[in-house]
Short mmCIF file of C-alpha atoms in Angstrom, two decimals:
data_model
loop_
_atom_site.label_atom_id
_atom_site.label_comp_id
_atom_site.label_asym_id
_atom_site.label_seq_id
_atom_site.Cartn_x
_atom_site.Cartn_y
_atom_site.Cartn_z
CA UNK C 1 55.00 -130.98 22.29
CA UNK C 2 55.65 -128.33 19.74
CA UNK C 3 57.91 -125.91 19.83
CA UNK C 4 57.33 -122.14 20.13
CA UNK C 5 56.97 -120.56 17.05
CA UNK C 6 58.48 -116.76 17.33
CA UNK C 7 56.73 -114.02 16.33
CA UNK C 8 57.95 -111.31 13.93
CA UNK C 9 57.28 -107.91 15.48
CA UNK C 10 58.43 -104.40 13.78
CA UNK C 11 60.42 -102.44 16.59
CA UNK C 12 60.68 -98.98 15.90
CA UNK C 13 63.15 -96.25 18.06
CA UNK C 14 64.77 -92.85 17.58
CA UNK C 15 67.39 -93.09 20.44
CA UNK C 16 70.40 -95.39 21.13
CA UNK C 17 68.55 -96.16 24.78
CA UNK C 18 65.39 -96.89 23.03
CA UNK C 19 67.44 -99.45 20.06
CA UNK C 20 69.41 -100.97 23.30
CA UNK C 21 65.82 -102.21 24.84
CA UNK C 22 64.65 -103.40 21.48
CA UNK C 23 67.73 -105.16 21.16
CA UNK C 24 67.74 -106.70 24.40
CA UNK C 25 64.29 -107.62 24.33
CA UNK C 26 65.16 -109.92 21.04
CA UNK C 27 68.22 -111.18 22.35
CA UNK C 28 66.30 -112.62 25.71
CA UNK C 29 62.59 -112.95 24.29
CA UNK C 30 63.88 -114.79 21.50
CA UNK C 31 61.27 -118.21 21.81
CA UNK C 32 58.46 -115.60 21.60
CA UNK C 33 59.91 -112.97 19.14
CA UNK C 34 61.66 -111.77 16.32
CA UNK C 35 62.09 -108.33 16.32
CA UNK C 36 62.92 -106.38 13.66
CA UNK C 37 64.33 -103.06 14.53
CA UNK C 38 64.34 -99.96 12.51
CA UNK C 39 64.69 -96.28 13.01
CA UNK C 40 61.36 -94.62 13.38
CA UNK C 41 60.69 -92.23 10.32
CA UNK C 42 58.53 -89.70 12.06
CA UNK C 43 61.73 -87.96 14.16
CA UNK C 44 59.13 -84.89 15.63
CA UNK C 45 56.96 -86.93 17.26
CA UNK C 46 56.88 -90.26 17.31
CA UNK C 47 53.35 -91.06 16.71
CA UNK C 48 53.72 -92.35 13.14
CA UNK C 49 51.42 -94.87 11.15
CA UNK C 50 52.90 -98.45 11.30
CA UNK C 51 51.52 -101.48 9.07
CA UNK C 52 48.07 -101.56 10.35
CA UNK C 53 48.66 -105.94 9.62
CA UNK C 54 51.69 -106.02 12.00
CA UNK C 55 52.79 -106.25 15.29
CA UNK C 56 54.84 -103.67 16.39
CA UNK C 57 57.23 -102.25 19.69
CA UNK C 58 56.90 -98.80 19.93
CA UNK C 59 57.56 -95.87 22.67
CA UNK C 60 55.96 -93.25 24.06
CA UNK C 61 57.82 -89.95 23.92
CA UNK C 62 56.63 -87.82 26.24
CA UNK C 63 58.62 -84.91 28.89
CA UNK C 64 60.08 -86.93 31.72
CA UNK C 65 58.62 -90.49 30.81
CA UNK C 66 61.64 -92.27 30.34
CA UNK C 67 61.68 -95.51 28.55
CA UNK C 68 57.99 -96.79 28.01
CA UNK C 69 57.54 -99.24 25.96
CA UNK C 70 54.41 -99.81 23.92
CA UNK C 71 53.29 -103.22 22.71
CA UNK C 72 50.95 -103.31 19.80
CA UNK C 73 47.98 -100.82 20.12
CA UNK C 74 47.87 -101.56 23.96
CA UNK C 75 47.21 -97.99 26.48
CA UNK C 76 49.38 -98.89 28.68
CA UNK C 77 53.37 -98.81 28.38
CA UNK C 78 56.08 -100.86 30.06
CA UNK C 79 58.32 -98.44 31.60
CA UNK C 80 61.97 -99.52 32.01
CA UNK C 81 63.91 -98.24 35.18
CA UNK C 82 67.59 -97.50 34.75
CA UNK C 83 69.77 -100.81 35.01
CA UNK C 84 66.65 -102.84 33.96
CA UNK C 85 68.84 -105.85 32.88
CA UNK C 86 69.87 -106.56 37.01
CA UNK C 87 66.63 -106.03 38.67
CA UNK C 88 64.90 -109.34 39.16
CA UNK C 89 61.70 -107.94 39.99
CA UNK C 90 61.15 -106.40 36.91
CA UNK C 91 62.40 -108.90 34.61
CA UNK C 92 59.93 -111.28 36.11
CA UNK C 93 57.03 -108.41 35.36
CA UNK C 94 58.13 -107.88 32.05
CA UNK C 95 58.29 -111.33 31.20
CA UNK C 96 54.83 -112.38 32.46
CA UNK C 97 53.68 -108.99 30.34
CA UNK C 98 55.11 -110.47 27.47
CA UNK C 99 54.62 -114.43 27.88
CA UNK C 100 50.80 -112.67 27.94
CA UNK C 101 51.02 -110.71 24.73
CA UNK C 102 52.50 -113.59 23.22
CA UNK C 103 49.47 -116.07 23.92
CA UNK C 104 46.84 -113.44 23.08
CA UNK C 105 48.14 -113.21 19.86
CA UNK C 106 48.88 -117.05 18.82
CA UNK C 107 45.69 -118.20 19.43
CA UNK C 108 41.99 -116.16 20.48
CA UNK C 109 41.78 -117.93 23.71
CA UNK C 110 40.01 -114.71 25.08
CA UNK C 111 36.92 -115.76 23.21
CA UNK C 112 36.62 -119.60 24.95
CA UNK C 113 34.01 -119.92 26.80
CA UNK C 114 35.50 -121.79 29.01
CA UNK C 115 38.17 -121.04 31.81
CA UNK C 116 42.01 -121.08 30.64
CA UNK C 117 45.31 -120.25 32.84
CA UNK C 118 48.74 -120.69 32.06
CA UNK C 119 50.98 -121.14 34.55
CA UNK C 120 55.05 -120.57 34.36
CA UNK C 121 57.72 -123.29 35.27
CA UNK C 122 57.61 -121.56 38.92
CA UNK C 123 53.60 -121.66 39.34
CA UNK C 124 52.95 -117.54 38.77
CA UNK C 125 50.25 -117.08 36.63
CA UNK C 126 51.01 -115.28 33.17
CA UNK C 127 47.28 -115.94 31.74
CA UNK C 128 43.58 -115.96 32.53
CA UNK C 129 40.72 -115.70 29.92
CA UNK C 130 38.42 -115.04 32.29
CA UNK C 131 36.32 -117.81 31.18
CA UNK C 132 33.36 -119.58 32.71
CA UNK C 133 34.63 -122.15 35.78
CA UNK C 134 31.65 -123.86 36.30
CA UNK C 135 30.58 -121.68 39.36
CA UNK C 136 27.32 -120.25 40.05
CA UNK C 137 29.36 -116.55 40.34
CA UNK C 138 32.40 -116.28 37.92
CA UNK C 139 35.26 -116.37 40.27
CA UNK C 140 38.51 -114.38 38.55
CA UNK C 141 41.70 -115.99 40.10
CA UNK C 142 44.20 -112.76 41.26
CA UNK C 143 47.05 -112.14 39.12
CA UNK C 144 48.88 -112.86 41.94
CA UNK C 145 47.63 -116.57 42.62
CA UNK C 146 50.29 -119.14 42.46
CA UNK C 147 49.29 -122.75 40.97
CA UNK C 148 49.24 -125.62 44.12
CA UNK C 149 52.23 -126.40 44.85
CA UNK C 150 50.76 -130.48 45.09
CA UNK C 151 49.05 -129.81 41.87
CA UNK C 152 52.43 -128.87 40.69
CA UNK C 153 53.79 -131.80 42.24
CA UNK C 154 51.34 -134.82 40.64
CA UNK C 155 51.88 -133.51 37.10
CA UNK C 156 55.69 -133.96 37.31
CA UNK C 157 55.35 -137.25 39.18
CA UNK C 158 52.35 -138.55 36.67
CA UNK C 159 53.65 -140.45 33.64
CA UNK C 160 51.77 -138.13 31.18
CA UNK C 161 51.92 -135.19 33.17
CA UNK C 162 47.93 -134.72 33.58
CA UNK C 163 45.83 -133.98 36.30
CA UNK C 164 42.12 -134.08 35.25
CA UNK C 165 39.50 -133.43 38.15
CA UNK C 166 35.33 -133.00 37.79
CA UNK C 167 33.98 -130.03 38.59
CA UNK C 168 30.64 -129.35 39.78
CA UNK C 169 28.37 -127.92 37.01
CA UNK C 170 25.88 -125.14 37.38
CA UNK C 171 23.46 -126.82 34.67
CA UNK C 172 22.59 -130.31 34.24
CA UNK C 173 23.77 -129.81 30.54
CA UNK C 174 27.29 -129.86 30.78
CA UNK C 175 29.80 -132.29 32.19
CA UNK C 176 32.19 -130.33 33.25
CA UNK C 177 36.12 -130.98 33.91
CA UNK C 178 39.14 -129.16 35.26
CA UNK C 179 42.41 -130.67 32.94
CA UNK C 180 45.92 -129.75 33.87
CA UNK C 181 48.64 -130.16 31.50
CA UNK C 182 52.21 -130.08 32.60
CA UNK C 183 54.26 -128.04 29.73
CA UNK C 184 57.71 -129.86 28.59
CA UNK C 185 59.94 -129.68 25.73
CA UNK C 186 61.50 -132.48 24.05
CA UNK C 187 64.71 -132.32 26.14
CA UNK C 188 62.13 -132.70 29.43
CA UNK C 189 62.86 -129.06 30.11
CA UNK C 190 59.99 -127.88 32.32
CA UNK C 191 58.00 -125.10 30.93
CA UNK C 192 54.94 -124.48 33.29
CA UNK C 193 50.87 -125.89 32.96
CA UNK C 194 48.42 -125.15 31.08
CA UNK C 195 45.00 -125.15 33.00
CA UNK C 196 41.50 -125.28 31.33
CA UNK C 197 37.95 -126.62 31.80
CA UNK C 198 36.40 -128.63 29.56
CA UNK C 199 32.76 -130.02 29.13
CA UNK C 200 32.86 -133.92 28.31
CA UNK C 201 29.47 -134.46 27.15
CA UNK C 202 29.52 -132.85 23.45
CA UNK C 203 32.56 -135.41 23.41
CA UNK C 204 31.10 -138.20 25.26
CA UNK C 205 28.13 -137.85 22.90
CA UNK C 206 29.94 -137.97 19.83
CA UNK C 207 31.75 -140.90 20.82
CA UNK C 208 29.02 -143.03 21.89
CA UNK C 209 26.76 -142.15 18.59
CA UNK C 210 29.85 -143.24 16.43
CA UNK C 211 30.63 -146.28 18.32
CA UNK C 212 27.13 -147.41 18.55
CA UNK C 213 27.62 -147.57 22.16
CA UNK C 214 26.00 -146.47 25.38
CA UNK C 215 26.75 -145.50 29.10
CA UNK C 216 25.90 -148.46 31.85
CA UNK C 217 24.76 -148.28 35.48
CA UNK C 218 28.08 -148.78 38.17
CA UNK C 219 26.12 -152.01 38.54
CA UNK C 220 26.75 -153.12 34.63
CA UNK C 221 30.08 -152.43 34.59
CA UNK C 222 31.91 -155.66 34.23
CA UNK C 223 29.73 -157.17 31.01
CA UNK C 224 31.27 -153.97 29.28
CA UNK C 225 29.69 -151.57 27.01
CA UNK C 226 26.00 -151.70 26.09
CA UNK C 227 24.72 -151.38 22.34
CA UNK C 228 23.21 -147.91 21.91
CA UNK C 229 19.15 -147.46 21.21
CA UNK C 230 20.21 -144.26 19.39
CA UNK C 231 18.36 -141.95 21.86
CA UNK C 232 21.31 -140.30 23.41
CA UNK C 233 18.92 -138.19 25.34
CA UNK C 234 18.12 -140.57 27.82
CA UNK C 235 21.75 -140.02 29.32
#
């Protein structure tokens, strides 16, 4: 699979503390960023104007905040307790934050229509699109939903690491499937699943207009593939 591809971000600070969690954040978050730090020019109050084309670290500097880190134009700010670097709990927070920023900004996946989840190496989930599931009423998995543990299980003992399922449709017009794709890097390194739902028959379709071929009854099976009348609506 490809590798990550890091993503530059312009990191801007006016204390030591604040240049320490910049640098720490590109010394750790390194597969997902490149950060390049630099004194903030508006000392007073912090609320210069960055590159309106970049991605930027910021904080907020308000009485009694403390650290807060601000990703991009988000509200809301990541606020770092004192020793940050030894408490486990956080780390894991602050890396599912960021795993999260990350994928919202390589691809739009907010706008599929369909249902995608990524899942870390350890099953948490780190993303949801909130995307139809193929359920009557859209179901929105908790942020605190682990994957299956045997769903976990089949993609590392599958060959391809796939799991592909069929999942009951709410119209007749889509044929739809639930694909899980187990996440490695060339040196087999285990790097979570990737979770989606899919609708066959635009593909199916396409397929069997360009092969001239056509679906068969359970019944027809073993002569093989039918030639196609061309009316793909009778499916």
């Amino acid at each position: 699979m490809p590798m990550l591809e890091a993503l530059t971000i312009q990191g801007f600070y006016q204390n030591q503390e604040e240049r320490n969690v910049l640098a720490f954040l590109d010394t750790h978050f390194n597969h997902l960023f490149h950060i390049s730090i630099q004194q903030s020019r508006s000392i007073s109050d912090g609320n210069e104007q960055h590159d309106a084309q970049s991605l930027t670290f910021d904080f907020k500097r308000e009485a009694d905040q403390g650290i807060a880190l601000v990703i991009a134009d988000s509200e809301d700010a990541i606020t770092f307790p004192k020793n940050y670097d030894e408490k486990a709990s956080f780390l894991l927070s602050l890396a599912r934050e960021l795993t999260l920023f990350y994928h919202k900004q390589i691809a739009h996946l907010d706008y599929y229509p369909f249902q995608v989840k990524s899942y870390s190496p350890s099953g948490d989930l780190v993303y949801d699109n909130y995307g139809f599931d193929g359920s009557f009423f859209s179901f929105h998995t908790d942020k605190d939903q682990k994957l299956e543990p045997w769903i976990q299980e089949q993609l590392k003992a599958a060959s391809n690491h796939r799991l592909t399922m069929s999942v009951p449709a709410a119209s007749f017009d889509q044929i739809l499937m639930q694909d899980y794709q187990g996440l490695y890097a060339k040196d087999g390194t285990f790097h979570g699943v990737l979770s989606q739902i899919v609708d066959l028959k635009p593909l199916l379709e396409t397929y069997l207009k360009e092969s001239g071929q056509a679906l068969v009854g359970w019944s027809d099976t073993t002569s093989g593939a039918s030639i196609s009348n061309g009316d793909f609506d009778d499916f």
